[in-house]
XYZ file of C-alpha atoms in Angstrom:
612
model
C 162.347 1.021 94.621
C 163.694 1.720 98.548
C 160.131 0.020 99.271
C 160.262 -2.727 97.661
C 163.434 -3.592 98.214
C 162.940 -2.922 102.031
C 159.795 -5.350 101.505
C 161.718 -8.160 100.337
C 165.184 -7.398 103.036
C 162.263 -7.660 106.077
C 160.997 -10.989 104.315
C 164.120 -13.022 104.205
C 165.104 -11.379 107.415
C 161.853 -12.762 108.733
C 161.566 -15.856 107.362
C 165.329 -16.679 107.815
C 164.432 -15.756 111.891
C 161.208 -18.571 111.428
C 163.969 -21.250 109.895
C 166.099 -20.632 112.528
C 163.519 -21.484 115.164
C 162.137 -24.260 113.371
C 165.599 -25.519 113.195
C 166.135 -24.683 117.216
C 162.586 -26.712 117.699
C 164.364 -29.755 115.833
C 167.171 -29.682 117.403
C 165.769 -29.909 121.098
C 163.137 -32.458 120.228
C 164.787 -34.875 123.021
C 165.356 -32.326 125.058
C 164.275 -32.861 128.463
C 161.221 -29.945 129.532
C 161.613 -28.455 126.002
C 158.700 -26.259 124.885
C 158.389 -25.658 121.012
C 158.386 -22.256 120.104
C 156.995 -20.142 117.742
C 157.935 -17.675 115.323
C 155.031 -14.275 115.703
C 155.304 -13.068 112.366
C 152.961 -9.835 111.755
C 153.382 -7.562 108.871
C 155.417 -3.714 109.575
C 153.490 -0.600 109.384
C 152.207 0.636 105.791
C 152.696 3.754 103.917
C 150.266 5.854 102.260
C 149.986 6.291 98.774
C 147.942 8.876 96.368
C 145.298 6.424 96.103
C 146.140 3.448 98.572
C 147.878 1.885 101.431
C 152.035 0.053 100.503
C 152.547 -2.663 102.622
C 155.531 -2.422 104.818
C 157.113 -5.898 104.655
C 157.010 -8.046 107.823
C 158.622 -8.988 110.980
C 159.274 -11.422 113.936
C 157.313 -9.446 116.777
C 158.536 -12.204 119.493
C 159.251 -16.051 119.609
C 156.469 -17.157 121.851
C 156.878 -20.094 124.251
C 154.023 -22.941 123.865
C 153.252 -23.522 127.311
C 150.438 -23.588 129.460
C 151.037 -23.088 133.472
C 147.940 -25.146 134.418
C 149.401 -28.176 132.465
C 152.476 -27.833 133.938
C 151.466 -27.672 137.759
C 149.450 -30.582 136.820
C 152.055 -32.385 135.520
C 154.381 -31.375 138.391
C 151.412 -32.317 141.402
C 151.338 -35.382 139.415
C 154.624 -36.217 139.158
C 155.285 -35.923 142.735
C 152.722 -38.501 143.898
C 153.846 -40.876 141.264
C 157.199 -40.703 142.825
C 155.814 -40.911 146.328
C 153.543 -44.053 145.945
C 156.318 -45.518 143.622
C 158.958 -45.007 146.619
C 156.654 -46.186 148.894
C 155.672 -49.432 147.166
C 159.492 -50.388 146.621
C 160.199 -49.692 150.961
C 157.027 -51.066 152.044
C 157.493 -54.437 149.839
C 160.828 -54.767 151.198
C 159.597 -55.154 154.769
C 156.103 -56.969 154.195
C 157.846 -60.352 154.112
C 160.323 -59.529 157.280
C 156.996 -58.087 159.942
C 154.203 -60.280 158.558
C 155.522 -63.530 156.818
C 153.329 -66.173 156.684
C 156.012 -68.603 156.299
C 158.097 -69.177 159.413
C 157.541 -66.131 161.058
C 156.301 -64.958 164.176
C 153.125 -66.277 164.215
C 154.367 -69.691 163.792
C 156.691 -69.564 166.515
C 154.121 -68.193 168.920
C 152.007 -71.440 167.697
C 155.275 -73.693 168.719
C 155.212 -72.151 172.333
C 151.644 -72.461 172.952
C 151.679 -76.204 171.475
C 154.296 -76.732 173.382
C 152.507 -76.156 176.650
C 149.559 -78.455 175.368
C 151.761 -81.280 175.218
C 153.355 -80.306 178.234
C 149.943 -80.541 179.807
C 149.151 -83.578 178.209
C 152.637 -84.983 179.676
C 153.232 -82.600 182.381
C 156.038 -85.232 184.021
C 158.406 -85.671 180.877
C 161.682 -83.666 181.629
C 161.845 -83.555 177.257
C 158.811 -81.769 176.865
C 159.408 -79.763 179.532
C 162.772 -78.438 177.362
C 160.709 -78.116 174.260
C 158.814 -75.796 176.366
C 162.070 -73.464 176.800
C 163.486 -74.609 173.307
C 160.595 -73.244 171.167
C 160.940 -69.668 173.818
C 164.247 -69.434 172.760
C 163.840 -70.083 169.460
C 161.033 -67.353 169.456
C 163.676 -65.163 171.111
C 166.359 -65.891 168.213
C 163.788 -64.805 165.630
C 162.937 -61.820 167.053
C 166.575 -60.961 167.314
C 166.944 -61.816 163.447
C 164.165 -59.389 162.430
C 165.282 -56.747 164.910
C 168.769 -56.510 162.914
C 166.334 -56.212 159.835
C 164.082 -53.072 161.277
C 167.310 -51.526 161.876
C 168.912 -51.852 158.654
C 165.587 -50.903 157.816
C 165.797 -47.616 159.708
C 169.436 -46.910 158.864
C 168.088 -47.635 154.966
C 165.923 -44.399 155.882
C 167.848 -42.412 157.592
C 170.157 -42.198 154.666
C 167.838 -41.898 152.278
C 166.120 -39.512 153.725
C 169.855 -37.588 153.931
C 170.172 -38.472 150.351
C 166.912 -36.640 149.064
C 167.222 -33.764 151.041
C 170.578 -33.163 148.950
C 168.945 -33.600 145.827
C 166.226 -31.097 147.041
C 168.608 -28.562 147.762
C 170.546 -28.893 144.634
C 167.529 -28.601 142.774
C 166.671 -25.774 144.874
C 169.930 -23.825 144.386
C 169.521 -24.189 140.111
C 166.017 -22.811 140.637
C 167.325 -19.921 142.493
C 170.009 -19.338 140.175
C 167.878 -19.697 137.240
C 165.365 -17.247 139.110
C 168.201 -15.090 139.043
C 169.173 -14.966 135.259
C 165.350 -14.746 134.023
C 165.334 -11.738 136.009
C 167.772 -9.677 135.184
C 167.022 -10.797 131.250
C 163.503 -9.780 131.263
C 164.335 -6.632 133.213
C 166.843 -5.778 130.234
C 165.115 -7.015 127.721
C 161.264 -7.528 126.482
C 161.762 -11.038 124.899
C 161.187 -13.542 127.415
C 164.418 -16.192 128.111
C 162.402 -19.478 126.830
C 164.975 -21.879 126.969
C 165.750 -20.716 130.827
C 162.168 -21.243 131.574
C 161.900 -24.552 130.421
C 165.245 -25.158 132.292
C 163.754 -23.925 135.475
C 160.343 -25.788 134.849
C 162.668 -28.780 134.550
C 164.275 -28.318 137.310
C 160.883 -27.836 139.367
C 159.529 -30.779 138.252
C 163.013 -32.748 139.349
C 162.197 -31.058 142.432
C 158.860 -32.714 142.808
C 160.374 -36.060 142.553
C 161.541 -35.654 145.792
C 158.906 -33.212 147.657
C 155.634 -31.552 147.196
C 155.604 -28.022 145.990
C 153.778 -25.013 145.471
C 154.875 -22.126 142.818
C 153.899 -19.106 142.417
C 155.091 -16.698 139.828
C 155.881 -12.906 140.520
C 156.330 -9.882 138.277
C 159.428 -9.973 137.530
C 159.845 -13.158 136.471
C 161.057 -15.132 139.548
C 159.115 -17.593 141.174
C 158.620 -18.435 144.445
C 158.619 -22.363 146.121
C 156.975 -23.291 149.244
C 156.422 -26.826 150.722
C 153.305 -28.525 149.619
C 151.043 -27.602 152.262
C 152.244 -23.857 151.049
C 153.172 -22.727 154.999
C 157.173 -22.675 154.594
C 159.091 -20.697 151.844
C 162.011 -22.543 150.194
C 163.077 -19.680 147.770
C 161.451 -16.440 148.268
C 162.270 -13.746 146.068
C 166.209 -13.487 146.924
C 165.879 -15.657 149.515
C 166.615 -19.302 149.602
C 166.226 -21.789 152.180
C 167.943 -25.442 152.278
C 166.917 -28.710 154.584
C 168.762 -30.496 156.340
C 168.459 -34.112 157.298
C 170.079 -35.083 160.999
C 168.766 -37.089 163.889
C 165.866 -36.002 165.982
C 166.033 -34.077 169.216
C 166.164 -37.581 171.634
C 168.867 -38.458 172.641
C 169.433 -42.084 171.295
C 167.086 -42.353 169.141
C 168.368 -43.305 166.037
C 166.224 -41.403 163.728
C 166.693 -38.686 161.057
C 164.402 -35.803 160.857
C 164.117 -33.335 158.305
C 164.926 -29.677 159.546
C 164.647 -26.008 158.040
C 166.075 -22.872 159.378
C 162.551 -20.949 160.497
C 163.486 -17.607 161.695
C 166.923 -17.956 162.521
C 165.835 -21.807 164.396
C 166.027 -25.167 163.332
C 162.944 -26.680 163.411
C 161.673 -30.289 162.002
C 159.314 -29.834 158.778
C 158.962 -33.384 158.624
C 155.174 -32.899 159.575
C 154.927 -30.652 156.107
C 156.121 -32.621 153.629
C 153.916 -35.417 151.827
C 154.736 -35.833 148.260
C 157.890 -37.282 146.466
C 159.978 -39.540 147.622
C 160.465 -37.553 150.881
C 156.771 -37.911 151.482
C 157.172 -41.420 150.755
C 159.904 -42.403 153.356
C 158.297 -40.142 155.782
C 154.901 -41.625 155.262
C 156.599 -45.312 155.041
C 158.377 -44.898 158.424
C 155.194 -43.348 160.551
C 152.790 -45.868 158.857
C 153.946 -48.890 158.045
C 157.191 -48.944 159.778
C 156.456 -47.746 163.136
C 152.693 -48.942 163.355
C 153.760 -52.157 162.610
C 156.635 -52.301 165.075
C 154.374 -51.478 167.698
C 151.187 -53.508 167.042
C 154.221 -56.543 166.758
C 154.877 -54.945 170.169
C 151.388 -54.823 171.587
C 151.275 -58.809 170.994
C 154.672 -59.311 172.525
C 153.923 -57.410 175.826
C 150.942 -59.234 175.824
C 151.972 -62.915 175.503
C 155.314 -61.712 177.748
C 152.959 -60.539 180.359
C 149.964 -63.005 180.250
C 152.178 -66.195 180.152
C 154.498 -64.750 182.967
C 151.221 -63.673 185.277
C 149.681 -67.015 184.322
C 152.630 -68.832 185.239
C 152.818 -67.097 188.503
C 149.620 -69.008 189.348
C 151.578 -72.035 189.394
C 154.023 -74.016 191.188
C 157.124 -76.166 189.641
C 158.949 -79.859 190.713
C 160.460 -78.237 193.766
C 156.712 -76.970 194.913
C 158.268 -73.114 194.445
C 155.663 -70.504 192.764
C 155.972 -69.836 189.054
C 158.491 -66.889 188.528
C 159.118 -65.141 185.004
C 159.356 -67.138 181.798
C 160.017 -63.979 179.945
C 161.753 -60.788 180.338
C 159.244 -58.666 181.872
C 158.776 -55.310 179.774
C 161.100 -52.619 181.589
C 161.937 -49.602 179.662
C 162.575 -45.946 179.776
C 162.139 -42.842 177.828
C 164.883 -40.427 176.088
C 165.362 -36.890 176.636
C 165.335 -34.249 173.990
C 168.920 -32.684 173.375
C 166.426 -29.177 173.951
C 166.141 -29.363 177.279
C 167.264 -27.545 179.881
C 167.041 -30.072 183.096
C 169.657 -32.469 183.960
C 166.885 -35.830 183.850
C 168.544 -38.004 180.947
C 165.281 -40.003 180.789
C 166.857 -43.311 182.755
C 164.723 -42.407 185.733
C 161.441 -42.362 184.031
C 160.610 -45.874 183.909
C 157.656 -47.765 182.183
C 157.224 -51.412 182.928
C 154.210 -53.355 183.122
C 153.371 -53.714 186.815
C 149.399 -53.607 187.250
C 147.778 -51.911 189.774
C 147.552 -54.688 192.438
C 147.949 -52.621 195.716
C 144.271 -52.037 196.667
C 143.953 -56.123 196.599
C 143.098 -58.042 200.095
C 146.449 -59.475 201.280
C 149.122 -57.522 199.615
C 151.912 -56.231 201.166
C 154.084 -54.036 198.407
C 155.128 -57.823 197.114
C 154.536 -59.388 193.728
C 152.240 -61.926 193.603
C 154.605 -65.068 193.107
C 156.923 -64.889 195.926
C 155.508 -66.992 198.323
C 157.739 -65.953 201.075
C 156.546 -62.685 201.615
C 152.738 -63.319 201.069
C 150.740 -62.730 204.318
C 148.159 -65.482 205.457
C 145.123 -63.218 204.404
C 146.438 -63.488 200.991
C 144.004 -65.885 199.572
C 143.345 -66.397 195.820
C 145.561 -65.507 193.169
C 143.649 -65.354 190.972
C 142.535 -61.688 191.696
C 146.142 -60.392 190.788
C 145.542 -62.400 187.537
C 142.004 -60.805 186.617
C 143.757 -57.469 187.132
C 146.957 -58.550 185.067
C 144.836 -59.342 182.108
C 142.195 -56.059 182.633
C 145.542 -54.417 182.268
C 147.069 -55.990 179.193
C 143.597 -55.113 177.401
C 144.236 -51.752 177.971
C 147.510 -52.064 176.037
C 147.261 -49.569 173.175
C 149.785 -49.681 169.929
C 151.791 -46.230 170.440
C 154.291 -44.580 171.469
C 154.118 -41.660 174.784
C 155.595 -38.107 174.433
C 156.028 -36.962 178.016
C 156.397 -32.866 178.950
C 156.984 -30.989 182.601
C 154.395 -28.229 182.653
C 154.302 -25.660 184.659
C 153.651 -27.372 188.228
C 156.480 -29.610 188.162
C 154.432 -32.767 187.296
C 154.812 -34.873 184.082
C 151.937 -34.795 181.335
C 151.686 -38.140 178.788
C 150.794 -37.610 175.559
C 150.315 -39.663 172.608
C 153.653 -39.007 170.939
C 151.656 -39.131 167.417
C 148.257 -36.945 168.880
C 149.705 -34.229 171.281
C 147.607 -31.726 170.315
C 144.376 -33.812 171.877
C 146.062 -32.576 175.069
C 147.448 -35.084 177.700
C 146.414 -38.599 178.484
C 147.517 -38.538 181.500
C 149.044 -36.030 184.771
C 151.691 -37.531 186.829
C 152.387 -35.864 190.118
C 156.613 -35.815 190.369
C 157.560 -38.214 192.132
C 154.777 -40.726 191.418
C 153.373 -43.543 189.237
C 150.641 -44.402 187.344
C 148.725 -46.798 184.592
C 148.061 -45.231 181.553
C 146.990 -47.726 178.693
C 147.915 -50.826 181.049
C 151.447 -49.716 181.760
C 153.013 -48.278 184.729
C 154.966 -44.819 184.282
C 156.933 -44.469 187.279
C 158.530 -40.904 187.893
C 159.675 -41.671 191.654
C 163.120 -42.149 190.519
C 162.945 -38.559 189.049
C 165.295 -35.966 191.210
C 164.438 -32.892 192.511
C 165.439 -30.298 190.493
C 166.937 -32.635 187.677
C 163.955 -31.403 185.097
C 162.162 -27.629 184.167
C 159.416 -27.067 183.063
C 159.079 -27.565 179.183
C 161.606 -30.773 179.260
C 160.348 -33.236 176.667
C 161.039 -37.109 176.619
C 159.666 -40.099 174.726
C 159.245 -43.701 175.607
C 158.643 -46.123 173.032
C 157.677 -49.118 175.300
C 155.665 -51.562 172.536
C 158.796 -51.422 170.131
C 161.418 -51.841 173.066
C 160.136 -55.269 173.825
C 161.394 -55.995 170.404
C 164.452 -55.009 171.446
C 164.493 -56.511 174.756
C 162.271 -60.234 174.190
C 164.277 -62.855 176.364
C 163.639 -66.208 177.963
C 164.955 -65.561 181.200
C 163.475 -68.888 182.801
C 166.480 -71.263 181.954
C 165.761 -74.692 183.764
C 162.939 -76.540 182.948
C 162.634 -77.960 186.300
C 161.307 -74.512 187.097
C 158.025 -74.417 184.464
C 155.163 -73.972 186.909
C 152.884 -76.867 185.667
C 151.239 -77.621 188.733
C 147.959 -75.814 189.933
C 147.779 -74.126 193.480
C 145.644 -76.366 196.413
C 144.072 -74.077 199.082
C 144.882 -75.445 202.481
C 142.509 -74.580 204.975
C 144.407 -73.156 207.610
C 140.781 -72.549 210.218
C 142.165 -73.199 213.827
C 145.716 -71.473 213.155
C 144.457 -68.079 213.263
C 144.690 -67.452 209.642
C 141.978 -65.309 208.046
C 141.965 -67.501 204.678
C 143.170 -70.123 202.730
C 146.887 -70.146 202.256
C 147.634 -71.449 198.318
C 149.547 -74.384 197.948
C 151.061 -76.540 195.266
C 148.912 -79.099 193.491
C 149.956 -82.718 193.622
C 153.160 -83.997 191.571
C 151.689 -84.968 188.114
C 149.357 -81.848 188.004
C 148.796 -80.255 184.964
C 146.384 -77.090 185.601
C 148.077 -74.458 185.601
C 150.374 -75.364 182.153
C 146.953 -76.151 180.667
C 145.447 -72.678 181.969
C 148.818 -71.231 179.937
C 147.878 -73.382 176.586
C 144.626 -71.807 176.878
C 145.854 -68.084 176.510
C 145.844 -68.796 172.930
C 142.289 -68.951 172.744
C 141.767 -66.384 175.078
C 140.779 -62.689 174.342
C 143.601 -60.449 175.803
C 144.204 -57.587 173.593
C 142.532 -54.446 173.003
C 139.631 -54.451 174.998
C 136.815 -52.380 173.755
C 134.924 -49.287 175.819
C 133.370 -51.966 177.954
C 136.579 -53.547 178.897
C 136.006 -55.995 176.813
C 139.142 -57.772 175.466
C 138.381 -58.056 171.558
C 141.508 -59.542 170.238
C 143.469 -63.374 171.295
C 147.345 -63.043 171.248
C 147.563 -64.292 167.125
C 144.735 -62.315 166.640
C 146.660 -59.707 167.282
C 149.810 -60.680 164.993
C 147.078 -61.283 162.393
C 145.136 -57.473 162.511
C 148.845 -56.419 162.559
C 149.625 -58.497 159.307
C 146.078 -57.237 157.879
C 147.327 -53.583 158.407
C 150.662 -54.327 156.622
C 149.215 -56.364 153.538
C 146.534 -53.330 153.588
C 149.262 -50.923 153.428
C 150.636 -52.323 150.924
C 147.737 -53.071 148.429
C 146.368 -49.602 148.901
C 150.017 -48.249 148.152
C 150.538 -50.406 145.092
C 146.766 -49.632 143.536
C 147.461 -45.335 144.667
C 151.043 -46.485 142.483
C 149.458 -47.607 139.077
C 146.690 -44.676 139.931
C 149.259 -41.833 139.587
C 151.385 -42.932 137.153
C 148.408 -43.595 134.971
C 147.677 -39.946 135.782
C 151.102 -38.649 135.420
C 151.073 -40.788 131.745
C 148.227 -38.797 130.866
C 149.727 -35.585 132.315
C 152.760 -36.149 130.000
C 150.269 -36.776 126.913
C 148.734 -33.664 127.723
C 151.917 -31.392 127.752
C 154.037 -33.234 124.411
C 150.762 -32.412 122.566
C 150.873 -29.056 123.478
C 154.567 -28.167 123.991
C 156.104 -31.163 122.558
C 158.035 -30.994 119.266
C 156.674 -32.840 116.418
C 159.177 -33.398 113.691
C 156.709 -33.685 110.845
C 154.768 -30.689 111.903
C 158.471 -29.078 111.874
C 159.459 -30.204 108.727
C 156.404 -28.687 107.136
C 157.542 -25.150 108.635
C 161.065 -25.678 107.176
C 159.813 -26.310 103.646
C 157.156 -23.595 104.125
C 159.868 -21.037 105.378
C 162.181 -21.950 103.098
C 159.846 -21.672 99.862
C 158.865 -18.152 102.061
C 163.010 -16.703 102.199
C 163.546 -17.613 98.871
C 160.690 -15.933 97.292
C 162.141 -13.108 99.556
C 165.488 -13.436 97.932
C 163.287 -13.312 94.653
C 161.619 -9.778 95.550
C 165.269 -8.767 95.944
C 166.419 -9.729 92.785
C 163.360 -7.900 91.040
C 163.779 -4.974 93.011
C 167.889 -4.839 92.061
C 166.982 -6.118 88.178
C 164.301 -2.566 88.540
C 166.932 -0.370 89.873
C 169.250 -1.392 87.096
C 166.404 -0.839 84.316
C 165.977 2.556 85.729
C 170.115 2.912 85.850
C 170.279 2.266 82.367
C 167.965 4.228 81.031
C 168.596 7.485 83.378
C 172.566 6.446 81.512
């Protein structure tokens, strides 16, 4: 009798246990990260008999978790780039239109400027063409002041989100680690594993991968560890957990937000590390679309700047005066990191676009258009042009990290390649032309800088910044083509240039011929491979390739994520109907249980009555 009727109590207690977590299944079937779980039902231990083996009834051994880890990293790896390219397609089609329109944009006003000198040259007396000249310069100038207030919404757009995400990382961070906590001290106090808390924490992991790439990895005792993507820097460590933090970089200036980590008691910048989520995204967004963009725009703005001004110098105006500037001439300098431990703020290293001209017959320390100060062996100008343009080919689309070392002197580095060692070595105190620009350290003060001061110089995107038509009367446009006199019996080595006659037009048509000409980035031979809106147009290749190659990496992963999510609700996913089955099954199951009780009690009472 005890037997049976202990038979039938470990039945319904069984069964009742299998209801209630088919009824738990059910009832988290929206639940985000749920895993359905399962009842392990096995039978108790049996007892011997004379001449057989009595069952022992049954039991719920453990409520197992169905889950597979492989699925879920794959759904979490997943996840993460779908966020990523999704982020990135949404930042890089705001910008596309603003950096490479087609419709009005840059492009089109360069166009206007270099009509504008044809028709100057095919009218080069008319005082109104001459102002269209300046008009369409300035109106150049007001468009690149318009999209300059864009890039830097732009950039204040990323600074805060990147400041944004980095909060949502570490909140995410700190429920893991809390979570990491409680499934710890549960397992270590009891053998049933916690499976709601580790579908919370998965949850939580995978929100975490919305914003960043991750690594996991599991340890005995239940925690888990998280590391960045690339699996070099611990974010929670066994007790240990580590936040970011988003704040501006080390230059002083520069408005840009970095993302830091405390490494060994220093903050460093991790920004390098991270390339998933949305982090990944904005970082990714901001080095290659963003910046590369700004400073190809830049390449073909120094150039035109600097060929039309050195062409122009070539010239002479109404009043017979040499061409001077039509455009600010570039003129920039670099920012110092808040790390170092000199006094040099980075005004005194200068980069400006002065080519190397010195070594050329007839010049005295002068530049080229000042007529005063030319010496009578001066002769051609043309040489100083040649050189001008050799120099603008050598213009590359970059930005310069520049470091003392050890000897005092300055090393150049490409800020984005440092570790292909320096471009360049600058003795202090000196100058040089690295990639067609001068860097000019003679400004720099003894003692003012230690060895191990960093700077940067951004010189391609501050002619955004800095674009102006400085050339204001149109009286002054150097139309007019230079007319050697032959000075012979004077004592005069050369010819001495001089203007053209009134009416000329050959130098304004040498400047309507730049468009056609090859200026920009000249090949290993020196060969100039690129005209002026050739340039714009590689630039607005690169964007539109950017962003095709983002939007088809975008309907890539979330096809794969789709499928990732397919793969885990047929697994872990609840299904009601499969539930309901289990319910009716169970319930049948208890109350044939309740049945064996009823015998067994109706037996006892038989055996009552008859002992009465």
């Amino acid at each position: 009798m005890a037997d049976l009727l202990s038979i039938g109590a470990s039945a319904a207690n069984t069964f009742k246990n299998a209801i209630d977590v088919t009824s738990h299944n059910v009832a988290n079937v929206s639940t985000e990260g749920y895993s359905r779980q399962r009842a392990e039902i096995s039978s108790n231990s049996t007892n011997a008999l004379t001449t057989a083996f009595n069952g022992g009834g049954s039991t719920v051994d453990s409520v197992e978790r169905i889950y597979a880890s492989y699925i879920q990293t794959q759904l979490v790896n997943s996840y993460s780039l779908k966020s990523r390219y999704d982020e990135q397609l949404s930042l890089a089609q705001q910008v596309e239109g603003v950096i490479a329109s087609n419709d009005e944009g840059v492009q089109d006003f360069m166009q206007r400027i270099f009509d504008s000198f044809q028709n100057l040259a095919d009218n080069p007396t008319s005082s109104t063409t001459r102002q269209v000249v300046l008009d369409e310069s300035e109106n150049l100038e007001s468009l690149m002041g318009n999209m300059v207030n864009v890039l830097d919404e732009t950039n204040d757009q990323v600074n805060k989100q990147l400041s944004n995400t980095v909060n949502e990382v570490n909140t995410r961070l700190e429920a893991i680690h809390k979570i990491n906590e409680q499934v710890a001290n549960l397992i270590n106090t009891n053998a049933q594993p916690p499976n709601d808390l580790l579908d919370q924490r998965d949850q939580a992991i995978l929100e975490l991968s919305q914003y960043m790439d991750i690594k996991t990895y599991t340890q005995d005792d239940g925690k888990i560890n998280v590391s960045t993507g690339d699996g070099r820097l611990p974010l929670i460590s066994d007790n240990t957990l580590t936040k970011l933090d988003a704040g501006l970089s080390e230059y002083t200036h520069d408005n840009r937000f970095e993302v830091y980590m405390n490494i060994n008691g220093e903050r460093r910048v991790i920004s390098d590390n991270i390339n998933g989520g949305e982090l990944g995204a904005v970082l990714d967004f901001r080095e290659n679309m963003l910046d590369k963009s700004m400073n190809e725009l830049g390449v073909v703005l120094n150039g035109m700047t600097a060929s039309v001004n050195w062409q122009h110098y070539q010239g002479y105006d109404e009043n017979g005066d040499a061409g001077g500037n039509i455009y600010a001439p570039l003129d920039t300098n670099a920012l110092a990191s808040s790390k170092n431990t000199g006094t040099e703020d980075g005004t005194n290293i200068l980069v400006n676009f002065t080519p190397d001209i010195a070594t050329l017959p007839g010049y005295n320390g002068q530049p080229p258009y000042n007529p005063g100060t030319q010496p009578a062996t001066y002769g051609d100008k043309e040489a100083f042009l040649d050189t001008a343009f050799t120099a603008i080919g050598d213009f590359k689309a970059r930005e310069y990290e520049v470091r003392v070392n050890g000897a005092g002197d300055f090393d150049v580095y490409d800020a984005n390649d440092v570790g292909s060692g320096p471009l360049a070595t600058v003795p202090f105190g000196t100058n040089t032309e690295i990639d067609g620009l001068n860097f000019d350290f003679s400004g720099v003060g003894a003692g003012t800088v230690t060895e191990g001061d960093k700077f940067i110089v951004k010189p391609h995107q501050a002619i955004l910044d800095d674009f102006e038509t400085v050339l204001n009367d149109s009286s002054q446009l150097a139309t007019r083509g230079q007319s050697p006199v032959d000075t012979g019996g004077a004592g005069l080595d050369d010819e001495v240039p001089a203007p053209a006659a009134e009416g000329d037009n050959v130098n304004i048509a040498n400047m309507a011929s730049l468009q056609g000409k090859n200026l920009l980035y000249s090949d290993v031979t020196g060969t100039p491979s690129e005209t002026l809106l050739g340039g714009y147009s590689m630039m607005a290749t690169n964007v539109g390739t950017y962003v095709s190659s983002t939007e088809i990496q975008a309907t890539a992963q979330s096809n794969v994520y789709d499928q990732m999510v397919s793969r885990r609700e047929s697994l872990s996913g609840v299904n009601l109907d499969e539930e309901a089955a289990n319910l009716l099954r169970f319930q049948q199951a208890y109350q044939a249980s309740a049945q064996i009780l009823q015998t067994a009690q109706s037996i006892f009472q038989t055996l009552m009555n008859a002992i009465g």
